[in-house]
Amino acid sequence: MEEKEKRIAIISILVTDRGVSDRVNSLLSEYGDWILGRMGIPYKEKEVSILSVALDAPMEITNALTGKLGRINGTSVKALFGKI
């Protein structure tokens, strides 16, 4: 079977409900083999957490993770793909 082409991507996640943080982290752990790194910034004044996740994965994997994260109430999620 042919290996799918991997693309570098960044997923940006805004978490507006701290109660869903465990679900977000659980999903990120499930996709850990594809994740290059992540950064989380708690923005206490706005009561929001800002996460940035870098991946090197087939687009289908990145899209699946983005979709699952976006279906969690209390999150806002976008993916950006590199042309590399």
mmCIF file of the C-alpha atoms, coordinates in Angstrom:
data_MODEL
# 
_entry.id   MODEL 
# 
loop_
_atom_site.group_PDB 
_atom_site.id 
_atom_site.type_symbol 
_atom_site.label_atom_id 
_atom_site.label_alt_id 
_atom_site.label_comp_id 
_atom_site.label_asym_id 
_atom_site.label_entity_id 
_atom_site.label_seq_id 
_atom_site.pdbx_PDB_ins_code 
_atom_site.Cartn_x 
_atom_site.Cartn_y 
_atom_site.Cartn_z 
_atom_site.occupancy 
_atom_site.B_iso_or_equiv 
_atom_site.pdbx_formal_charge 
_atom_site.auth_seq_id 
_atom_site.auth_comp_id 
_atom_site.auth_asym_id 
_atom_site.auth_atom_id 
_atom_site.pdbx_PDB_model_num 
ATOM 1  C CA . MET A 1 1  ? 0.000   0.000  0.000  1.00 0.00 ? 1  MET A CA 1 
ATOM 2  C CA . GLU A 1 2  ? 1.283   3.443  -0.926 1.00 0.00 ? 2  GLU A CA 1 
ATOM 3  C CA . GLU A 1 3  ? 2.095   5.823  1.945  1.00 0.00 ? 3  GLU A CA 1 
ATOM 4  C CA . LYS A 1 4  ? 0.086   9.043  1.879  1.00 0.00 ? 4  LYS A CA 1 
ATOM 5  C CA . GLU A 1 5  ? 1.955   12.314 1.493  1.00 0.00 ? 5  GLU A CA 1 
ATOM 6  C CA . LYS A 1 6  ? 2.456   14.113 4.773  1.00 0.00 ? 6  LYS A CA 1 
ATOM 7  C CA . ARG A 1 7  ? 1.974   17.860 5.138  1.00 0.00 ? 7  ARG A CA 1 
ATOM 8  C CA . ILE A 1 8  ? 3.165   20.175 7.867  1.00 0.00 ? 8  ILE A CA 1 
ATOM 9  C CA . ALA A 1 9  ? 0.217   21.854 9.557  1.00 0.00 ? 9  ALA A CA 1 
ATOM 10 C CA . ILE A 1 10 ? -0.623  24.041 12.525 1.00 0.00 ? 10 ILE A CA 1 
ATOM 11 C CA . ILE A 1 11 ? -3.887  23.580 14.398 1.00 0.00 ? 11 ILE A CA 1 
ATOM 12 C CA . SER A 1 12 ? -4.979  26.601 16.444 1.00 0.00 ? 12 SER A CA 1 
ATOM 13 C CA . ILE A 1 13 ? -7.391  25.906 19.281 1.00 0.00 ? 13 ILE A CA 1 
ATOM 14 C CA . LEU A 1 14 ? -9.228  28.389 21.497 1.00 0.00 ? 14 LEU A CA 1 
ATOM 15 C CA . VAL A 1 15 ? -10.719 26.783 24.590 1.00 0.00 ? 15 VAL A CA 1 
ATOM 16 C CA . THR A 1 16 ? -13.406 28.956 26.171 1.00 0.00 ? 16 THR A CA 1 
ATOM 17 C CA . ASP A 1 17 ? -14.645 26.314 28.631 1.00 0.00 ? 17 ASP A CA 1 
ATOM 18 C CA . ARG A 1 18 ? -11.969 24.891 30.922 1.00 0.00 ? 18 ARG A CA 1 
ATOM 19 C CA . GLY A 1 19 ? -14.250 21.959 31.606 1.00 0.00 ? 19 GLY A CA 1 
ATOM 20 C CA . VAL A 1 20 ? -13.458 20.507 28.172 1.00 0.00 ? 20 VAL A CA 1 
ATOM 21 C CA . SER A 1 21 ? -9.667  20.652 28.585 1.00 0.00 ? 21 SER A CA 1 
ATOM 22 C CA . ASP A 1 22 ? -9.446  16.953 29.470 1.00 0.00 ? 22 ASP A CA 1 
ATOM 23 C CA . ARG A 1 23 ? -11.308 16.002 26.271 1.00 0.00 ? 23 ARG A CA 1 
ATOM 24 C CA . VAL A 1 24 ? -9.024  18.232 24.187 1.00 0.00 ? 24 VAL A CA 1 
ATOM 25 C CA . ASN A 1 25 ? -5.888  16.779 25.781 1.00 0.00 ? 25 ASN A CA 1 
ATOM 26 C CA . SER A 1 26 ? -7.189  13.223 25.363 1.00 0.00 ? 26 SER A CA 1 
ATOM 27 C CA . LEU A 1 27 ? -7.710  13.763 21.627 1.00 0.00 ? 27 LEU A CA 1 
ATOM 28 C CA . LEU A 1 28 ? -4.264  15.309 21.261 1.00 0.00 ? 28 LEU A CA 1 
ATOM 29 C CA . SER A 1 29 ? -2.784  12.262 23.008 1.00 0.00 ? 29 SER A CA 1 
ATOM 30 C CA . GLU A 1 30 ? -4.590  9.939  20.574 1.00 0.00 ? 30 GLU A CA 1 
ATOM 31 C CA . TYR A 1 31 ? -2.864  11.723 17.676 1.00 0.00 ? 31 TYR A CA 1 
ATOM 32 C CA . GLY A 1 32 ? 0.470   12.044 19.489 1.00 0.00 ? 32 GLY A CA 1 
ATOM 33 C CA . ASP A 1 33 ? 2.398   10.053 16.870 1.00 0.00 ? 33 ASP A CA 1 
ATOM 34 C CA . TRP A 1 34 ? 1.751   12.850 14.356 1.00 0.00 ? 34 TRP A CA 1 
ATOM 35 C CA . ILE A 1 35 ? 2.321   15.830 16.666 1.00 0.00 ? 35 ILE A CA 1 
ATOM 36 C CA . LEU A 1 36 ? 5.684   17.573 16.425 1.00 0.00 ? 36 LEU A CA 1 
ATOM 37 C CA . GLY A 1 37 ? 5.043   19.921 19.339 1.00 0.00 ? 37 GLY A CA 1 
ATOM 38 C CA . ARG A 1 38 ? 2.463   22.017 21.094 1.00 0.00 ? 38 ARG A CA 1 
ATOM 39 C CA . MET A 1 39 ? 2.236   25.266 23.004 1.00 0.00 ? 39 MET A CA 1 
ATOM 40 C CA . GLY A 1 40 ? -0.501  26.309 25.398 1.00 0.00 ? 40 GLY A CA 1 
ATOM 41 C CA . ILE A 1 41 ? -1.087  29.819 26.677 1.00 0.00 ? 41 ILE A CA 1 
ATOM 42 C CA . PRO A 1 42 ? -3.586  30.457 29.471 1.00 0.00 ? 42 PRO A CA 1 
ATOM 43 C CA . TYR A 1 43 ? -5.076  33.921 28.940 1.00 0.00 ? 43 TYR A CA 1 
ATOM 44 C CA . LYS A 1 44 ? -6.628  34.477 32.353 1.00 0.00 ? 44 LYS A CA 1 
ATOM 45 C CA . GLU A 1 45 ? -7.935  37.995 31.695 1.00 0.00 ? 45 GLU A CA 1 
ATOM 46 C CA . LYS A 1 46 ? -10.132 36.671 28.869 1.00 0.00 ? 46 LYS A CA 1 
ATOM 47 C CA . GLU A 1 47 ? -10.772 33.287 30.544 1.00 0.00 ? 47 GLU A CA 1 
ATOM 48 C CA . VAL A 1 48 ? -9.565  31.422 27.471 1.00 0.00 ? 48 VAL A CA 1 
ATOM 49 C CA . SER A 1 49 ? -6.729  29.024 26.674 1.00 0.00 ? 49 SER A CA 1 
ATOM 50 C CA . ILE A 1 50 ? -4.867  29.313 23.384 1.00 0.00 ? 50 ILE A CA 1 
ATOM 51 C CA . LEU A 1 51 ? -3.216  26.192 21.982 1.00 0.00 ? 51 LEU A CA 1 
ATOM 52 C CA . SER A 1 52 ? -1.030  25.775 18.934 1.00 0.00 ? 52 SER A CA 1 
ATOM 53 C CA . VAL A 1 53 ? -0.268  22.252 17.724 1.00 0.00 ? 53 VAL A CA 1 
ATOM 54 C CA . ALA A 1 54 ? 2.282   21.474 14.979 1.00 0.00 ? 54 ALA A CA 1 
ATOM 55 C CA . LEU A 1 55 ? 1.843   18.247 13.001 1.00 0.00 ? 55 LEU A CA 1 
ATOM 56 C CA . ASP A 1 56 ? 3.517   16.369 10.179 1.00 0.00 ? 56 ASP A CA 1 
ATOM 57 C CA . ALA A 1 57 ? 0.741   14.092 8.959  1.00 0.00 ? 57 ALA A CA 1 
ATOM 58 C CA . PRO A 1 58 ? -1.391  13.197 5.953  1.00 0.00 ? 58 PRO A CA 1 
ATOM 59 C CA . MET A 1 59 ? -4.101  15.816 5.384  1.00 0.00 ? 59 MET A CA 1 
ATOM 60 C CA . GLU A 1 60 ? -6.770  13.253 6.274  1.00 0.00 ? 60 GLU A CA 1 
ATOM 61 C CA . ILE A 1 61 ? -5.275  12.827 9.752  1.00 0.00 ? 61 ILE A CA 1 
ATOM 62 C CA . THR A 1 62 ? -5.001  16.568 10.374 1.00 0.00 ? 62 THR A CA 1 
ATOM 63 C CA . ASN A 1 63 ? -8.538  17.137 9.097  1.00 0.00 ? 63 ASN A CA 1 
ATOM 64 C CA . ALA A 1 64 ? -9.893  14.323 11.279 1.00 0.00 ? 64 ALA A CA 1 
ATOM 65 C CA . LEU A 1 65 ? -8.253  15.760 14.402 1.00 0.00 ? 65 LEU A CA 1 
ATOM 66 C CA . THR A 1 66 ? -9.400  19.286 13.542 1.00 0.00 ? 66 THR A CA 1 
ATOM 67 C CA . GLY A 1 67 ? -12.968 18.070 13.043 1.00 0.00 ? 67 GLY A CA 1 
ATOM 68 C CA . LYS A 1 68 ? -13.053 16.112 16.296 1.00 0.00 ? 68 LYS A CA 1 
ATOM 69 C CA . LEU A 1 69 ? -11.654 19.057 18.251 1.00 0.00 ? 69 LEU A CA 1 
ATOM 70 C CA . GLY A 1 70 ? -14.111 21.449 16.607 1.00 0.00 ? 70 GLY A CA 1 
ATOM 71 C CA . ARG A 1 71 ? -17.079 19.301 17.628 1.00 0.00 ? 71 ARG A CA 1 
ATOM 72 C CA . ILE A 1 72 ? -16.252 19.803 21.303 1.00 0.00 ? 72 ILE A CA 1 
ATOM 73 C CA . ASN A 1 73 ? -18.494 22.550 22.694 1.00 0.00 ? 73 ASN A CA 1 
ATOM 74 C CA . GLY A 1 74 ? -16.341 25.311 24.162 1.00 0.00 ? 74 GLY A CA 1 
ATOM 75 C CA . THR A 1 75 ? -13.661 25.166 21.459 1.00 0.00 ? 75 THR A CA 1 
ATOM 76 C CA . SER A 1 76 ? -12.920 27.047 18.262 1.00 0.00 ? 76 SER A CA 1 
ATOM 77 C CA . VAL A 1 77 ? -10.478 25.325 15.896 1.00 0.00 ? 77 VAL A CA 1 
ATOM 78 C CA . LYS A 1 78 ? -8.703  26.132 12.610 1.00 0.00 ? 78 LYS A CA 1 
ATOM 79 C CA . ALA A 1 79 ? -5.989  24.332 10.644 1.00 0.00 ? 79 ALA A CA 1 
ATOM 80 C CA . LEU A 1 80 ? -3.321  25.907 8.456  1.00 0.00 ? 80 LEU A CA 1 
ATOM 81 C CA . PHE A 1 81 ? -1.392  23.747 5.982  1.00 0.00 ? 81 PHE A CA 1 
ATOM 82 C CA . GLY A 1 82 ? 2.102   24.527 4.722  1.00 0.00 ? 82 GLY A CA 1 
ATOM 83 C CA . LYS A 1 83 ? 3.024   24.178 1.066  1.00 0.00 ? 83 LYS A CA 1 
ATOM 84 C CA . ILE A 1 84 ? 6.053   22.099 1.967  1.00 0.00 ? 84 ILE A CA 1 
# 
